[in-house]
Short mmCIF file of C-alpha atoms in Angstrom, two decimals:
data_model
loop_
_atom_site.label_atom_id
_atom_site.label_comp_id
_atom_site.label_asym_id
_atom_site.label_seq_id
_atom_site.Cartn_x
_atom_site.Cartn_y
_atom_site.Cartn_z
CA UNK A 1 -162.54 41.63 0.41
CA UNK A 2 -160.02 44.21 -0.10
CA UNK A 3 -161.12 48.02 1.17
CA UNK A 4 -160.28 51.22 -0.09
CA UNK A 5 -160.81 54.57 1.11
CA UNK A 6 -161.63 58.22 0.05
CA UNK A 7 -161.43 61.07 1.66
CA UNK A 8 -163.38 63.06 1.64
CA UNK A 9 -166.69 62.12 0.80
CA UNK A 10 -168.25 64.93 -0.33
CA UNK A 11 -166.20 68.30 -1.11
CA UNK A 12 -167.88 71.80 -2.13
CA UNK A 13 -165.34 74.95 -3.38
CA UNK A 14 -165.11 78.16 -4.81
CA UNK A 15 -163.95 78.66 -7.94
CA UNK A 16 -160.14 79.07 -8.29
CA UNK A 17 -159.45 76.72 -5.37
CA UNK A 18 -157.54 73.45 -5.21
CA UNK A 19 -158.93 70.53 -3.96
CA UNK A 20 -157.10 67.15 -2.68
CA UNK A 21 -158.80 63.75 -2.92
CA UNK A 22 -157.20 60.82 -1.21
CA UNK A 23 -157.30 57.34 -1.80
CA UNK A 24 -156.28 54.74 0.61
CA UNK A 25 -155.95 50.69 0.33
CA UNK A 26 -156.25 49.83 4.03
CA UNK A 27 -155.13 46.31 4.15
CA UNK A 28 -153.30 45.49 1.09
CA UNK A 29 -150.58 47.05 -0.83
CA UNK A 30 -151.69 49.19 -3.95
CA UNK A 31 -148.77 48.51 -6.38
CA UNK A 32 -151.40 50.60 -9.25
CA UNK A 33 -153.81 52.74 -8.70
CA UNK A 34 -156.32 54.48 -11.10
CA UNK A 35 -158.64 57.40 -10.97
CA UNK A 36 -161.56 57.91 -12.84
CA UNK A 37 -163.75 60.47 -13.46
CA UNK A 38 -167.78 60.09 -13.89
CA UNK A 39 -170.40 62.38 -14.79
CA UNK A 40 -174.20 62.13 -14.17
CA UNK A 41 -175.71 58.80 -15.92
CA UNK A 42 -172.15 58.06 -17.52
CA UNK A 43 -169.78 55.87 -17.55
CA UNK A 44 -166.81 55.70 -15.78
CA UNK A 45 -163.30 57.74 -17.30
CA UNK A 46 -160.41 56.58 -16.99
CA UNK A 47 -158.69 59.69 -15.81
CA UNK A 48 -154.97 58.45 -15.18
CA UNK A 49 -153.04 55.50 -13.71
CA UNK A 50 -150.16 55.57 -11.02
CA UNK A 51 -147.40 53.38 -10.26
CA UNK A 52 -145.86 53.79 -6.61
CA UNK A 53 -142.60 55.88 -6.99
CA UNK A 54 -143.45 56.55 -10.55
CA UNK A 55 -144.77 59.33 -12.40
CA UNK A 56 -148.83 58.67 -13.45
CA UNK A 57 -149.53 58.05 -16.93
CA UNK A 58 -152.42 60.52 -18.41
CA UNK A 59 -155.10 59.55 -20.31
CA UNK A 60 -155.65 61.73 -23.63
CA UNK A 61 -157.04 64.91 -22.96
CA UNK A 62 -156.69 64.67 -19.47
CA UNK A 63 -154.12 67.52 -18.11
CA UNK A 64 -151.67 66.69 -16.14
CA UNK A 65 -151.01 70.51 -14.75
CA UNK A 66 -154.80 70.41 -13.88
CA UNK A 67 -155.08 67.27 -12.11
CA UNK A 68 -151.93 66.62 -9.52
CA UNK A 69 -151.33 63.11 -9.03
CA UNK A 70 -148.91 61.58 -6.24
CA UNK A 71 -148.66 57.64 -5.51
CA UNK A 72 -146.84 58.35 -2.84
CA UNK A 73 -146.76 55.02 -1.12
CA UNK A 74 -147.98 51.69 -1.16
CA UNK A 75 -151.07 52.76 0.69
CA UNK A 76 -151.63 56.37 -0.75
CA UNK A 77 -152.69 58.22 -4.01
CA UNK A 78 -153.79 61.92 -3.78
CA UNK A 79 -155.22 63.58 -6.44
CA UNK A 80 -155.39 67.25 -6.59
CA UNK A 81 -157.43 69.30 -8.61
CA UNK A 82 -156.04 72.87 -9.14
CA UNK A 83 -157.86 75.75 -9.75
CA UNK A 84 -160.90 74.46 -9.91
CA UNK A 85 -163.46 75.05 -12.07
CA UNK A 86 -167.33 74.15 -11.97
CA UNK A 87 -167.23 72.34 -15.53
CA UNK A 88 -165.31 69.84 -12.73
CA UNK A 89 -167.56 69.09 -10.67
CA UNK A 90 -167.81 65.49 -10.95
CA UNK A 91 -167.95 61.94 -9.11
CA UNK A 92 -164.12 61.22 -8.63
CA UNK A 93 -163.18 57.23 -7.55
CA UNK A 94 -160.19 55.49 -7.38
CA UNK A 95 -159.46 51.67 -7.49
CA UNK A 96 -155.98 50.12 -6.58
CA UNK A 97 -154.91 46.91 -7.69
CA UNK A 98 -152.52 44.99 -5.32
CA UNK A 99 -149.91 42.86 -5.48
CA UNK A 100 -151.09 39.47 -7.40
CA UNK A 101 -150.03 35.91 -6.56
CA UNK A 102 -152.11 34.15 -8.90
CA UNK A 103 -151.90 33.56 -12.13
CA UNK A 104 -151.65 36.24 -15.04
CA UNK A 105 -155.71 36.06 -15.57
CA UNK A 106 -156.81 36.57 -11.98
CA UNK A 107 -155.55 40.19 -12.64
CA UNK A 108 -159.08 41.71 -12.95
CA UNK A 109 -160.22 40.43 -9.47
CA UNK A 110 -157.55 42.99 -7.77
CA UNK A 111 -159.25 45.90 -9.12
CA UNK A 112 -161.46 47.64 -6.08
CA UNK A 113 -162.77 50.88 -6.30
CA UNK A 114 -163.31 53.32 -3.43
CA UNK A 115 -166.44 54.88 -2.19
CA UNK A 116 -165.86 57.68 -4.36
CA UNK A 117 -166.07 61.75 -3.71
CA UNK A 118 -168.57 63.89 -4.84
CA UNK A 119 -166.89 67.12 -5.76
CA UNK A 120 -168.98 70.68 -6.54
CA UNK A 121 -167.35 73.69 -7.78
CA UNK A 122 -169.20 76.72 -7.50
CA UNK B 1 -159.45 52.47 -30.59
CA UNK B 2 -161.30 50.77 -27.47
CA UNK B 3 -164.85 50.62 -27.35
CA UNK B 4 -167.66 48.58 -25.54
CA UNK B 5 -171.45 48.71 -26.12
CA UNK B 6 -174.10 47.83 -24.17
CA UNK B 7 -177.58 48.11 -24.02
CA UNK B 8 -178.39 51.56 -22.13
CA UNK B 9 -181.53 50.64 -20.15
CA UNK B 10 -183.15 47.02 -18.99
CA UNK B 11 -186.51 46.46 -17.13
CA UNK B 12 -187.81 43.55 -15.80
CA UNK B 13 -190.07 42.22 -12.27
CA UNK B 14 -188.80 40.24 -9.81
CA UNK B 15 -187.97 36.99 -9.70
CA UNK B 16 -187.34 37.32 -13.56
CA UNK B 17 -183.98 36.65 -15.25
CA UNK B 18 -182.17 39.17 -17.36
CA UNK B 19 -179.06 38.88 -19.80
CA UNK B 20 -177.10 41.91 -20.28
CA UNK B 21 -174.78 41.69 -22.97
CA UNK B 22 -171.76 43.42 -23.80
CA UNK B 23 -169.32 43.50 -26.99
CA UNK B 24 -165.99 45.04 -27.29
CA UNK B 25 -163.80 46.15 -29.29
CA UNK B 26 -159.76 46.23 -27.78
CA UNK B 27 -156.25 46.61 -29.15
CA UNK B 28 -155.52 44.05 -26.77
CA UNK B 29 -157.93 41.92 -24.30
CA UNK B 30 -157.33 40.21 -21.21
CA UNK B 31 -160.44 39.44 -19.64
CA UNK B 32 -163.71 41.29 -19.25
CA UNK B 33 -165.20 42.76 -15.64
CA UNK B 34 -168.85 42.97 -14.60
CA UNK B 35 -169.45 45.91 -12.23
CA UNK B 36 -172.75 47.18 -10.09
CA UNK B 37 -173.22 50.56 -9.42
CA UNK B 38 -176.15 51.95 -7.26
CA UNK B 39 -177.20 55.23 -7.42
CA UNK B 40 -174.69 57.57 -5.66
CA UNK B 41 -172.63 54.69 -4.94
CA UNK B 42 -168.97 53.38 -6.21
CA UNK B 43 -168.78 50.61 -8.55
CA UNK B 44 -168.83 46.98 -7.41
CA UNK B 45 -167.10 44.00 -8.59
CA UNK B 46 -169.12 41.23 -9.45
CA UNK B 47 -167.50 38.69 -11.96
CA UNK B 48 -164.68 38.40 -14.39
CA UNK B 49 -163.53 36.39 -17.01
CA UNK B 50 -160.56 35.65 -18.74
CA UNK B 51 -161.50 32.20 -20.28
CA UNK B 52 -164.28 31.52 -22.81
CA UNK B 53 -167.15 30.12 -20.57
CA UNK B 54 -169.70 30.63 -18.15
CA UNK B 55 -168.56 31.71 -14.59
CA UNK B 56 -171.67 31.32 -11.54
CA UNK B 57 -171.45 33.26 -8.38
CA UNK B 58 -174.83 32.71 -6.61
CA UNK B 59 -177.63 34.79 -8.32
CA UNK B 60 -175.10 36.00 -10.67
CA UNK B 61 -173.55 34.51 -13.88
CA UNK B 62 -170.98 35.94 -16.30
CA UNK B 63 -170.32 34.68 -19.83
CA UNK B 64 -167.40 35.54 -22.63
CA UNK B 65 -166.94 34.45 -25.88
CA UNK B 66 -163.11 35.87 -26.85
CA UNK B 67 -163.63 35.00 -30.50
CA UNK B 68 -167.19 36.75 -30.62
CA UNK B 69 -165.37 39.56 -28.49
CA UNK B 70 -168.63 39.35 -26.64
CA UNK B 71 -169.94 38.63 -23.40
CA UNK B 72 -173.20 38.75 -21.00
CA UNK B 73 -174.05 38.95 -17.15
CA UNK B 74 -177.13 36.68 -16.56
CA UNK B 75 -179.07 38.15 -13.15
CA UNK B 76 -181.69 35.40 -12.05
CA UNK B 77 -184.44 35.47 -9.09
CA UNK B 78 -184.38 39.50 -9.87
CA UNK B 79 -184.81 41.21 -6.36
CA UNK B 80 -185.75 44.89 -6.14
CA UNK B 81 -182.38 45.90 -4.99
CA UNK B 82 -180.73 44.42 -8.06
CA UNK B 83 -182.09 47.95 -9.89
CA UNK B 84 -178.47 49.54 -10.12
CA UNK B 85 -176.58 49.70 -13.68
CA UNK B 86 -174.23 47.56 -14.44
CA UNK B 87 -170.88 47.71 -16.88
CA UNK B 88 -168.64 45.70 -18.30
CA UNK B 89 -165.12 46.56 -18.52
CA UNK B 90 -162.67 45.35 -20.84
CA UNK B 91 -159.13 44.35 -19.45
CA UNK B 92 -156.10 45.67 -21.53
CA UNK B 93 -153.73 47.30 -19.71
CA UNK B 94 -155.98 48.71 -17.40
CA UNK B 95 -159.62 48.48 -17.84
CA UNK B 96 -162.14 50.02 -20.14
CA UNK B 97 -165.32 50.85 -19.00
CA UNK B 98 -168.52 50.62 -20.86
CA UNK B 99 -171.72 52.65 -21.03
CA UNK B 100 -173.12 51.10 -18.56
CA UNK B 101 -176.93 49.31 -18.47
CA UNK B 102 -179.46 50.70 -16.41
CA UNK B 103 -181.20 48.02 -14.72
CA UNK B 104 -184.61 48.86 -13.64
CA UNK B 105 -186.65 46.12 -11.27
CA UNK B 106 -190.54 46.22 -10.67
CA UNK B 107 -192.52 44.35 -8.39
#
């Protein structure tokens, strides 16, 4: 199947810092990709989805100054978290969804998440 | 509004068979996901459907009824590492996620 990357894995700041997660699709190209948030024994949140070349669309009460996101390429989402905080501390994961040549309902099978990163704010 | 319920925790022993169910509620509906997350881990896909019916992949069966707006993920010959949660997640747009059903598996 389809792999995609994080980096890093595990990230521990100080308060006040910015941090940059990346997300990689290594062997296909990512035409959307999402990031979600999750806290302990919860679900996943939908945090915000990017287009390549395209500004990300935000989920609702999810700020955009706070949480940086660039889809640079076809390969590439970064997602920066500025000034952090420790009420962020969370489990961050992308997914990317490639480029589809099936049929309309085969969508959901292009979803694949990465390994995640674990981020702690002190 | 979007919303998906599921049952929060599931135990069973192996070799069993267990039904997790999952209803949603979507402004609009595509299909619905099955994911498997272990502990510290990133979700995995297992199933997805977009057509009223039962789909099999090995151990692992999905089922969605679009005019019931419901569906279920049927786990048979239970092994211990099954004992992850699992959530459903319904395709609009992009997907919602539900709560997410902790599956717990005892020898």
């Amino acid at each position: 199947g389809a792999v995609v990357s994080q980096h890093p894995s595990r990230v521990i700041c100080k308060s006040g810092t910015s941090v940059k997660i990346e997300c990689r699709s290594l062997d296909f190209q990512a035409t959307t990709m999402f990031w979600y948030r999750q806290f302990p024994k919860k679900s996943l949140m939908l945090m915000a989805t990017s287009n390549e070349g395209s500004k990300a669309t935000y989920e609702q009460g999810v700020e955009k100054d706070k949480f940086l996101i660039n889809h640079a390429s076809l390969t590439l989402s970064t997602l920066t978290v500025t000034s952090a905080h420790p009420e962020d501390s969370s489990f961050y994961i992308c997914s990317a969804r490639g480029r589809t040549s099936g049929i309309m309902h085969k969508m959901g099978e292009t979803q694949y998440f990465g390994p995640g990163t674990r981020l702690l704010v002190l | 509004g979007q919303s998906l319920e599921q049952p929060s925790e599931v135990t069973a022993v192996e070799g069993a068979i267990v039904q997790i169910n999952c209803t949603y509620q979507t402004s609009g509906f595509y299909g619905l996901s099955w994911y498997q997350q272990h502990d510290g881990g990133a979700p995995t896909f297992l199933s997805y459907n977009a057509l009223d019916g039962l789909e099999e992949t090995g151990r692992f069966s999905s089922f969605l009824s679009r005019s019931d707006s419901y569906g279920y993920l049927l786990l048979q010959e239970l092994q211990m590492k099954d004992s992850a949660s699992y959530f459903c997640a319904a395709q609009d747009q992009n997907f919602v996620f539900g709560p997410g059903t902790r599956l717990s598996v005892l020898p």
